[in-house]
Amino acid sequence: AMPIRKYFYSNEANKDAYRSSSWTEVANSTDETNKIEEIDMSQIKKWKRRFRSGKNMAYKSKLLRKVMRKYSNRDIKNKTAIVVGTQELWLEAMLDGFNASKIITLDYTRKNYPANETKFEWWHVNDFLDSLIARTGDNIELFDVATSYSSIEHSGLGRYGDPINPNGDLDAMKQVHCLLRPGSKFFLGVPTDEKEGDIGFIDFNLHRYYGNLRLNAMFKGWKLLEKTKRENHHTTFVLEKLDLCKQQN
């Protein structure tokens, strides 16, 4: 288990992150407090301008774009992509810049893109999984590439309205694994700890800083292709989904 270094209390949960209502109930509600926010597409346009001009993206990130470009022609271009957790739309803009064909954001909030927008979708992760399983049954390995940056380290800590779960980050990795086709790439950026070595630590309920032991647990079912240098506390890992059925045979 990862030790807790410090205790905090941060509640950044949107009101729709933890409600029991389904997406349909929220969407059909006449209560103004339940209205789902419509995404302003100028956010993506802003990040796309930064992407095209070569400027730093969110978190002062340079290396994520560099490593994604390396794989873009084979693993992103004309592929269906998922973004796991986001506050700003910079990952979506990068995937669009690398010519992904479809980009779906999975988050703990409910938002809508404009009705005429067909390339981008936004889903509360629970709504998405319920809808996908209802439509496809067990066949949910439908996506080609995934990205997540400074998100999974929060999973299970309750900061964003998610249920408390000591293994929330491990479960999030399993969910991404289930959604991707074998051989698909996952570009994952998480905080890493240089001082604590293999163990890492938790600043509860803010985030986890990862050491090698927890990373090894997170990477079960994945092949680590490469990792970047640490920048602004984060390391980006390039993972490839292993075909576990083929391995068992």
PDB file of C-alpha atoms in Angstrom:
ATOM      1  CA  ALA A   1       0.000   0.000   0.000  1.00  0.00           C
ATOM      2  CA  MET A   2       1.117   3.545  -0.674  1.00  0.00           C
ATOM      3  CA  PRO A   3       1.750   5.539   2.524  1.00  0.00           C
ATOM      4  CA  ILE A   4      -0.126   8.801   3.153  1.00  0.00           C
ATOM      5  CA  ARG A   5       2.354  11.647   3.400  1.00  0.00           C
ATOM      6  CA  LYS A   6      -0.047  14.496   4.176  1.00  0.00           C
ATOM      7  CA  TYR A   7      -3.764  15.007   4.692  1.00  0.00           C
ATOM      8  CA  PHE A   8      -5.828  17.597   2.855  1.00  0.00           C
ATOM      9  CA  TYR A   9      -9.483  18.106   2.083  1.00  0.00           C
ATOM     10  CA  SER A  10     -10.366  19.232  -1.426  1.00  0.00           C
ATOM     11  CA  ASN A  11     -13.914  18.966  -2.783  1.00  0.00           C
ATOM     12  CA  GLU A  12     -13.931  19.747  -6.492  1.00  0.00           C
ATOM     13  CA  ALA A  13     -16.856  17.484  -7.299  1.00  0.00           C
ATOM     14  CA  ASN A  14     -19.365  18.822  -9.770  1.00  0.00           C
ATOM     15  CA  LYS A  15     -22.911  18.299  -8.584  1.00  0.00           C
ATOM     16  CA  ASP A  16     -23.522  15.715 -11.289  1.00  0.00           C
ATOM     17  CA  ALA A  17     -20.388  13.697 -10.534  1.00  0.00           C
ATOM     18  CA  TYR A  18     -21.851  11.712  -7.664  1.00  0.00           C
ATOM     19  CA  ARG A  19     -25.616  11.923  -8.131  1.00  0.00           C
ATOM     20  CA  SER A  20     -27.541   8.685  -8.444  1.00  0.00           C
ATOM     21  CA  SER A  21     -29.609   9.978 -11.361  1.00  0.00           C
ATOM     22  CA  SER A  22     -29.010   8.506 -14.771  1.00  0.00           C
ATOM     23  CA  TRP A  23     -27.935  10.692 -17.680  1.00  0.00           C
ATOM     24  CA  THR A  24     -31.486  10.517 -19.083  1.00  0.00           C
ATOM     25  CA  GLU A  25     -33.017  11.729 -15.826  1.00  0.00           C
ATOM     26  CA  VAL A  26     -30.603  14.652 -15.680  1.00  0.00           C
ATOM     27  CA  ALA A  27     -31.088  15.559 -19.335  1.00  0.00           C
ATOM     28  CA  ASN A  28     -34.896  15.507 -19.050  1.00  0.00           C
ATOM     29  CA  SER A  29     -35.063  17.385 -15.762  1.00  0.00           C
ATOM     30  CA  THR A  30     -36.833  20.745 -15.643  1.00  0.00           C
ATOM     31  CA  ASP A  31     -34.673  21.818 -12.681  1.00  0.00           C
ATOM     32  CA  GLU A  32     -32.307  24.537 -13.923  1.00  0.00           C
ATOM     33  CA  THR A  33     -29.582  23.305 -11.560  1.00  0.00           C
ATOM     34  CA  ASN A  34     -29.556  20.030 -13.486  1.00  0.00           C
ATOM     35  CA  LYS A  35     -28.919  21.546 -16.910  1.00  0.00           C
ATOM     36  CA  ILE A  36     -25.875  20.066 -18.561  1.00  0.00           C
ATOM     37  CA  GLU A  37     -23.151  22.501 -19.573  1.00  0.00           C
ATOM     38  CA  GLU A  38     -22.531  22.876 -23.297  1.00  0.00           C
ATOM     39  CA  ILE A  39     -18.856  22.882 -24.207  1.00  0.00           C
ATOM     40  CA  ASP A  40     -17.480  26.019 -25.823  1.00  0.00           C
ATOM     41  CA  MET A  41     -15.603  24.835 -28.916  1.00  0.00           C
ATOM     42  CA  SER A  42     -13.325  27.872 -28.694  1.00  0.00           C
ATOM     43  CA  GLN A  43     -11.488  25.970 -25.935  1.00  0.00           C
ATOM     44  CA  ILE A  44     -10.383  23.325 -28.418  1.00  0.00           C
ATOM     45  CA  LYS A  45      -9.547  25.977 -31.008  1.00  0.00           C
ATOM     46  CA  LYS A  46      -7.329  27.743 -28.455  1.00  0.00           C
ATOM     47  CA  TRP A  47      -5.398  24.568 -27.672  1.00  0.00           C
ATOM     48  CA  LYS A  48      -5.144  23.648 -31.358  1.00  0.00           C
ATOM     49  CA  ARG A  49      -3.492  27.002 -32.056  1.00  0.00           C
ATOM     50  CA  ARG A  50      -0.958  26.278 -29.319  1.00  0.00           C
ATOM     51  CA  PHE A  51      -0.455  22.776 -30.690  1.00  0.00           C
ATOM     52  CA  ARG A  52       0.179  23.998 -34.242  1.00  0.00           C
ATOM     53  CA  SER A  53       2.543  26.745 -33.086  1.00  0.00           C
ATOM     54  CA  GLY A  54       4.619  24.334 -30.988  1.00  0.00           C
ATOM     55  CA  LYS A  55       3.905  26.094 -27.682  1.00  0.00           C
ATOM     56  CA  ASN A  56       3.730  24.258 -24.373  1.00  0.00           C
ATOM     57  CA  MET A  57       0.452  22.552 -23.673  1.00  0.00           C
ATOM     58  CA  ALA A  58      -1.194  22.183 -20.250  1.00  0.00           C
ATOM     59  CA  TYR A  59       1.093  21.429 -17.287  1.00  0.00           C
ATOM     60  CA  LYS A  60       3.874  23.038 -19.370  1.00  0.00           C
ATOM     61  CA  SER A  61       4.030  19.716 -21.192  1.00  0.00           C
ATOM     62  CA  LYS A  62       6.391  19.320 -24.142  1.00  0.00           C
ATOM     63  CA  LEU A  63       7.273  15.644 -23.983  1.00  0.00           C
ATOM     64  CA  LEU A  64       3.781  14.190 -24.321  1.00  0.00           C
ATOM     65  CA  ARG A  65       3.330  15.865 -27.701  1.00  0.00           C
ATOM     66  CA  LYS A  66       6.797  14.735 -28.755  1.00  0.00           C
ATOM     67  CA  VAL A  67       6.161  11.086 -27.924  1.00  0.00           C
ATOM     68  CA  MET A  68       2.649  11.108 -29.385  1.00  0.00           C
ATOM     69  CA  ARG A  69       4.012  12.498 -32.641  1.00  0.00           C
ATOM     70  CA  LYS A  70       6.384   9.536 -32.824  1.00  0.00           C
ATOM     71  CA  TYR A  71       3.410   7.128 -32.878  1.00  0.00           C
ATOM     72  CA  SER A  72       0.869   9.375 -34.579  1.00  0.00           C
ATOM     73  CA  ASN A  73       0.867   8.078 -38.155  1.00  0.00           C
ATOM     74  CA  ARG A  74       0.440   4.443 -37.183  1.00  0.00           C
ATOM     75  CA  ASP A  75      -1.473   4.617 -33.900  1.00  0.00           C
ATOM     76  CA  ILE A  76      -3.498   7.877 -33.848  1.00  0.00           C
ATOM     77  CA  LYS A  77      -4.245   9.003 -37.416  1.00  0.00           C
ATOM     78  CA  ASN A  78      -7.742   7.891 -38.494  1.00  0.00           C
ATOM     79  CA  LYS A  79      -8.179   6.027 -35.186  1.00  0.00           C
ATOM     80  CA  THR A  80     -10.907   6.185 -32.530  1.00  0.00           C
ATOM     81  CA  ALA A  81      -9.543   7.740 -29.336  1.00  0.00           C
ATOM     82  CA  ILE A  82     -10.592   8.113 -25.716  1.00  0.00           C
ATOM     83  CA  VAL A  83      -9.441  10.757 -23.246  1.00  0.00           C
ATOM     84  CA  VAL A  84      -9.592   9.670 -19.612  1.00  0.00           C
ATOM     85  CA  GLY A  85     -10.326  12.618 -17.324  1.00  0.00           C
ATOM     86  CA  THR A  86      -9.862  16.241 -18.251  1.00  0.00           C
ATOM     87  CA  GLN A  87     -10.428  19.795 -17.048  1.00  0.00           C
ATOM     88  CA  GLU A  88      -9.285  21.561 -20.184  1.00  0.00           C
ATOM     89  CA  LEU A  89      -9.529  20.230 -23.715  1.00  0.00           C
ATOM     90  CA  TRP A  90      -5.829  20.119 -24.553  1.00  0.00           C
ATOM     91  CA  LEU A  91      -5.602  16.346 -24.990  1.00  0.00           C
ATOM     92  CA  GLU A  92      -8.615  16.440 -27.272  1.00  0.00           C
ATOM     93  CA  ALA A  93      -6.938  19.189 -29.309  1.00  0.00           C
ATOM     94  CA  MET A  94      -3.738  17.158 -29.615  1.00  0.00           C
ATOM     95  CA  LEU A  95      -5.593  14.054 -30.778  1.00  0.00           C
ATOM     96  CA  ASP A  96      -7.446  16.206 -33.289  1.00  0.00           C
ATOM     97  CA  GLY A  97      -4.126  17.693 -34.401  1.00  0.00           C
ATOM     98  CA  PHE A  98      -2.796  14.188 -34.973  1.00  0.00           C
ATOM     99  CA  ASN A  99      -5.917  13.427 -37.049  1.00  0.00           C
ATOM    100  CA  ALA A 100      -7.789  10.969 -34.846  1.00  0.00           C
ATOM    101  CA  SER A 101     -11.129  10.189 -36.485  1.00  0.00           C
ATOM    102  CA  LYS A 102     -13.259  10.157 -33.308  1.00  0.00           C
ATOM    103  CA  ILE A 103     -12.466  11.542 -29.836  1.00  0.00           C
ATOM    104  CA  ILE A 104     -14.491  10.572 -26.760  1.00  0.00           C
ATOM    105  CA  THR A 105     -13.822  12.124 -23.358  1.00  0.00           C
ATOM    106  CA  LEU A 106     -14.649  10.088 -20.235  1.00  0.00           C
ATOM    107  CA  ASP A 107     -14.902  12.115 -17.033  1.00  0.00           C
ATOM    108  CA  TYR A 108     -16.741  12.347 -13.705  1.00  0.00           C
ATOM    109  CA  THR A 109     -18.787  15.277 -15.029  1.00  0.00           C
ATOM    110  CA  ARG A 110     -21.601  15.532 -17.553  1.00  0.00           C
ATOM    111  CA  LYS A 111     -21.230  17.959 -20.430  1.00  0.00           C
ATOM    112  CA  ASN A 112     -22.428  18.173 -24.017  1.00  0.00           C
ATOM    113  CA  TYR A 113     -20.721  19.220 -27.196  1.00  0.00           C
ATOM    114  CA  PRO A 114     -22.836  21.378 -29.549  1.00  0.00           C
ATOM    115  CA  ALA A 115     -25.501  19.379 -31.367  1.00  0.00           C
ATOM    116  CA  ASN A 116     -23.788  19.804 -34.745  1.00  0.00           C
ATOM    117  CA  GLU A 117     -20.469  18.425 -33.457  1.00  0.00           C
ATOM    118  CA  THR A 118     -19.846  14.858 -34.657  1.00  0.00           C
ATOM    119  CA  LYS A 119     -16.130  14.254 -34.074  1.00  0.00           C
ATOM    120  CA  PHE A 120     -16.124  14.858 -30.330  1.00  0.00           C
ATOM    121  CA  GLU A 121     -18.208  13.277 -27.558  1.00  0.00           C
ATOM    122  CA  TRP A 122     -18.246  13.807 -23.794  1.00  0.00           C
ATOM    123  CA  TRP A 123     -19.548  11.180 -21.393  1.00  0.00           C
ATOM    124  CA  HIS A 124     -19.736  10.650 -17.659  1.00  0.00           C
ATOM    125  CA  VAL A 125     -17.703   7.451 -17.361  1.00  0.00           C
ATOM    126  CA  ASN A 126     -20.516   5.523 -15.640  1.00  0.00           C
ATOM    127  CA  ASP A 127     -23.072   6.560 -18.269  1.00  0.00           C
ATOM    128  CA  PHE A 128     -20.685   5.588 -21.035  1.00  0.00           C
ATOM    129  CA  LEU A 129     -19.948   2.122 -19.704  1.00  0.00           C
ATOM    130  CA  ASP A 130     -23.638   1.438 -19.026  1.00  0.00           C
ATOM    131  CA  SER A 131     -24.592   2.590 -22.533  1.00  0.00           C
ATOM    132  CA  LEU A 132     -21.765   0.716 -24.233  1.00  0.00           C
ATOM    133  CA  ILE A 133     -22.471  -2.574 -22.476  1.00  0.00           C
ATOM    134  CA  ALA A 134     -26.198  -2.244 -23.205  1.00  0.00           C
ATOM    135  CA  ARG A 135     -25.446  -1.737 -26.927  1.00  0.00           C
ATOM    136  CA  THR A 136     -22.599  -4.180 -27.457  1.00  0.00           C
ATOM    137  CA  GLY A 137     -22.742  -6.701 -24.606  1.00  0.00           C
ATOM    138  CA  ASP A 138     -19.308  -8.056 -23.794  1.00  0.00           C
ATOM    139  CA  ASN A 139     -17.749  -6.676 -26.988  1.00  0.00           C
ATOM    140  CA  ILE A 140     -16.438  -3.346 -25.684  1.00  0.00           C
ATOM    141  CA  GLU A 141     -12.906  -3.458 -27.136  1.00  0.00           C
ATOM    142  CA  LEU A 142     -13.844  -0.785 -29.654  1.00  0.00           C
ATOM    143  CA  PHE A 143     -11.118   1.864 -29.389  1.00  0.00           C
ATOM    144  CA  ASP A 144      -7.658   2.265 -30.884  1.00  0.00           C
ATOM    145  CA  VAL A 145      -5.821   4.716 -28.635  1.00  0.00           C
ATOM    146  CA  ALA A 146      -6.196   6.333 -25.213  1.00  0.00           C
ATOM    147  CA  THR A 147      -4.653   9.323 -23.479  1.00  0.00           C
ATOM    148  CA  SER A 148      -4.700  10.479 -19.880  1.00  0.00           C
ATOM    149  CA  TYR A 149      -2.609  13.116 -18.146  1.00  0.00           C
ATOM    150  CA  SER A 150      -2.744  14.058 -14.462  1.00  0.00           C
ATOM    151  CA  SER A 151      -6.033  12.251 -13.977  1.00  0.00           C
ATOM    152  CA  ILE A 152      -5.749   8.604 -12.950  1.00  0.00           C
ATOM    153  CA  GLU A 153      -3.700   9.479  -9.865  1.00  0.00           C
ATOM    154  CA  HIS A 154      -6.889  11.059  -8.449  1.00  0.00           C
ATOM    155  CA  SER A 155      -9.115   8.029  -8.999  1.00  0.00           C
ATOM    156  CA  GLY A 156     -10.605   6.669  -5.795  1.00  0.00           C
ATOM    157  CA  LEU A 157      -9.554   9.580  -3.569  1.00  0.00           C
ATOM    158  CA  GLY A 158     -12.911  11.387  -3.692  1.00  0.00           C
ATOM    159  CA  ARG A 159     -11.577  14.775  -4.717  1.00  0.00           C
ATOM    160  CA  TYR A 160     -13.739  14.917  -7.833  1.00  0.00           C
ATOM    161  CA  GLY A 161     -16.823  13.174  -6.487  1.00  0.00           C
ATOM    162  CA  ASP A 162     -15.672   9.654  -7.234  1.00  0.00           C
ATOM    163  CA  PRO A 163     -16.264   6.929  -4.619  1.00  0.00           C
ATOM    164  CA  ILE A 164     -13.450   6.341  -2.140  1.00  0.00           C
ATOM    165  CA  ASN A 165     -11.481   3.330  -3.365  1.00  0.00           C
ATOM    166  CA  PRO A 166      -7.854   2.635  -2.386  1.00  0.00           C
ATOM    167  CA  ASN A 167      -7.396   0.840  -5.707  1.00  0.00           C
ATOM    168  CA  GLY A 168      -9.298   3.344  -7.821  1.00  0.00           C
ATOM    169  CA  ASP A 169      -6.271   4.010  -9.999  1.00  0.00           C
ATOM    170  CA  LEU A 170      -5.753   0.299 -10.638  1.00  0.00           C
ATOM    171  CA  ASP A 171      -9.435  -0.085 -11.503  1.00  0.00           C
ATOM    172  CA  ALA A 172      -9.245   2.888 -13.889  1.00  0.00           C
ATOM    173  CA  MET A 173      -6.329   1.234 -15.682  1.00  0.00           C
ATOM    174  CA  LYS A 174      -8.371  -1.974 -16.010  1.00  0.00           C
ATOM    175  CA  GLN A 175     -11.295  -0.015 -17.464  1.00  0.00           C
ATOM    176  CA  VAL A 176      -9.078   1.548 -20.114  1.00  0.00           C
ATOM    177  CA  HIS A 177      -7.624  -1.873 -20.863  1.00  0.00           C
ATOM    178  CA  CYS A 178     -11.115  -3.285 -21.402  1.00  0.00           C
ATOM    179  CA  LEU A 179     -12.034  -0.531 -23.871  1.00  0.00           C
ATOM    180  CA  LEU A 180      -8.996  -0.803 -26.159  1.00  0.00           C
ATOM    181  CA  ARG A 181      -8.307  -3.325 -28.880  1.00  0.00           C
ATOM    182  CA  PRO A 182      -5.220  -5.532 -28.380  1.00  0.00           C
ATOM    183  CA  GLY A 183      -2.109  -3.704 -29.546  1.00  0.00           C
ATOM    184  CA  SER A 184      -3.609  -0.265 -28.942  1.00  0.00           C
ATOM    185  CA  LYS A 185      -1.484   2.445 -27.358  1.00  0.00           C
ATOM    186  CA  PHE A 186      -2.150   4.291 -24.104  1.00  0.00           C
ATOM    187  CA  PHE A 187      -0.277   7.575 -23.511  1.00  0.00           C
ATOM    188  CA  LEU A 188      -0.369   7.983 -19.728  1.00  0.00           C
ATOM    189  CA  GLY A 189       1.029  10.895 -17.722  1.00  0.00           C
ATOM    190  CA  VAL A 190       1.080  10.654 -13.913  1.00  0.00           C
ATOM    191  CA  PRO A 191       3.091  12.264 -11.097  1.00  0.00           C
ATOM    192  CA  THR A 192       6.166  10.275 -10.212  1.00  0.00           C
ATOM    193  CA  ASP A 193       8.262  10.501  -7.094  1.00  0.00           C
ATOM    194  CA  GLU A 194      12.018  10.715  -7.373  1.00  0.00           C
ATOM    195  CA  LYS A 195      12.776  10.823  -3.629  1.00  0.00           C
ATOM    196  CA  GLU A 196      10.680   7.963  -2.263  1.00  0.00           C
ATOM    197  CA  GLY A 197      12.007   5.348  -4.678  1.00  0.00           C
ATOM    198  CA  ASP A 198       9.831   2.321  -5.214  1.00  0.00           C
ATOM    199  CA  ILE A 199       7.055   3.135  -2.759  1.00  0.00           C
ATOM    200  CA  GLY A 200       5.612   6.527  -3.752  1.00  0.00           C
ATOM    201  CA  PHE A 201       3.056   8.278  -1.552  1.00  0.00           C
ATOM    202  CA  ILE A 202      -0.442   9.731  -1.317  1.00  0.00           C
ATOM    203  CA  ASP A 203      -1.339  13.296  -0.401  1.00  0.00           C
ATOM    204  CA  PHE A 204      -4.896  12.468   0.633  1.00  0.00           C
ATOM    205  CA  ASN A 205      -7.297  13.435  -0.866  1.00  0.00           C
ATOM    206  CA  LEU A 206      -5.371  15.309  -3.561  1.00  0.00           C
ATOM    207  CA  HIS A 207      -3.320  12.819  -5.571  1.00  0.00           C
ATOM    208  CA  ARG A 208      -0.841   9.964  -5.672  1.00  0.00           C
ATOM    209  CA  TYR A 209       2.842  10.218  -6.536  1.00  0.00           C
ATOM    210  CA  TYR A 210       3.999   6.951  -8.033  1.00  0.00           C
ATOM    211  CA  GLY A 211       6.973   4.778  -7.320  1.00  0.00           C
ATOM    212  CA  ASN A 212       7.956   1.634  -9.182  1.00  0.00           C
ATOM    213  CA  LEU A 213       5.922  -0.799  -7.067  1.00  0.00           C
ATOM    214  CA  ARG A 214       2.603   0.898  -7.763  1.00  0.00           C
ATOM    215  CA  LEU A 215       3.496   1.503 -11.399  1.00  0.00           C
ATOM    216  CA  ASN A 216       4.213  -2.194 -11.843  1.00  0.00           C
ATOM    217  CA  ALA A 217       0.764  -2.984 -10.445  1.00  0.00           C
ATOM    218  CA  MET A 218      -0.837  -0.437 -12.778  1.00  0.00           C
ATOM    219  CA  PHE A 219       0.937  -1.830 -15.818  1.00  0.00           C
ATOM    220  CA  LYS A 220      -0.355  -5.407 -15.490  1.00  0.00           C
ATOM    221  CA  GLY A 221      -1.808  -6.333 -18.870  1.00  0.00           C
ATOM    222  CA  TRP A 222       0.289  -3.673 -20.598  1.00  0.00           C
ATOM    223  CA  LYS A 223       3.661  -3.641 -22.294  1.00  0.00           C
ATOM    224  CA  LEU A 224       5.754  -0.596 -21.396  1.00  0.00           C
ATOM    225  CA  LEU A 225       7.207   0.682 -24.653  1.00  0.00           C
ATOM    226  CA  GLU A 226       8.939   3.795 -23.356  1.00  0.00           C
ATOM    227  CA  LYS A 227       8.790   6.612 -20.854  1.00  0.00           C
ATOM    228  CA  THR A 228       9.812  10.257 -20.963  1.00  0.00           C
ATOM    229  CA  LYS A 229      11.941  12.249 -18.623  1.00  0.00           C
ATOM    230  CA  ARG A 230      10.110  13.743 -15.659  1.00  0.00           C
ATOM    231  CA  GLU A 231       8.726  17.216 -16.373  1.00  0.00           C
ATOM    232  CA  ASN A 232       6.716  19.369 -13.962  1.00  0.00           C
ATOM    233  CA  HIS A 233       6.389  16.356 -11.596  1.00  0.00           C
ATOM    234  CA  HIS A 234       4.926  14.093 -14.325  1.00  0.00           C
ATOM    235  CA  THR A 235       6.331  11.210 -16.343  1.00  0.00           C
ATOM    236  CA  THR A 236       4.634  10.075 -19.545  1.00  0.00           C
ATOM    237  CA  PHE A 237       4.494   6.346 -20.243  1.00  0.00           C
ATOM    238  CA  VAL A 238       3.708   4.752 -23.593  1.00  0.00           C
ATOM    239  CA  LEU A 239       1.842   1.491 -23.009  1.00  0.00           C
ATOM    240  CA  GLU A 240       0.594  -1.143 -25.416  1.00  0.00           C
ATOM    241  CA  LYS A 241      -2.351  -3.342 -24.561  1.00  0.00           C
ATOM    242  CA  LEU A 242      -1.368  -6.995 -24.394  1.00  0.00           C
ATOM    243  CA  ASP A 243      -3.683  -9.632 -25.808  1.00  0.00           C
ATOM    244  CA  LEU A 244      -4.174 -11.610 -22.613  1.00  0.00           C
ATOM    245  CA  CYS A 245      -6.294 -14.281 -24.306  1.00  0.00           C
ATOM    246  CA  LYS A 246      -3.526 -14.985 -26.798  1.00  0.00           C
ATOM    247  CA  GLN A 247      -0.953 -15.111 -23.993  1.00  0.00           C
ATOM    248  CA  GLN A 248      -3.035 -17.686 -22.104  1.00  0.00           C
ATOM    249  CA  ASN A 249      -3.250 -19.862 -25.195  1.00  0.00           C
TER     250      ASN A 249
END
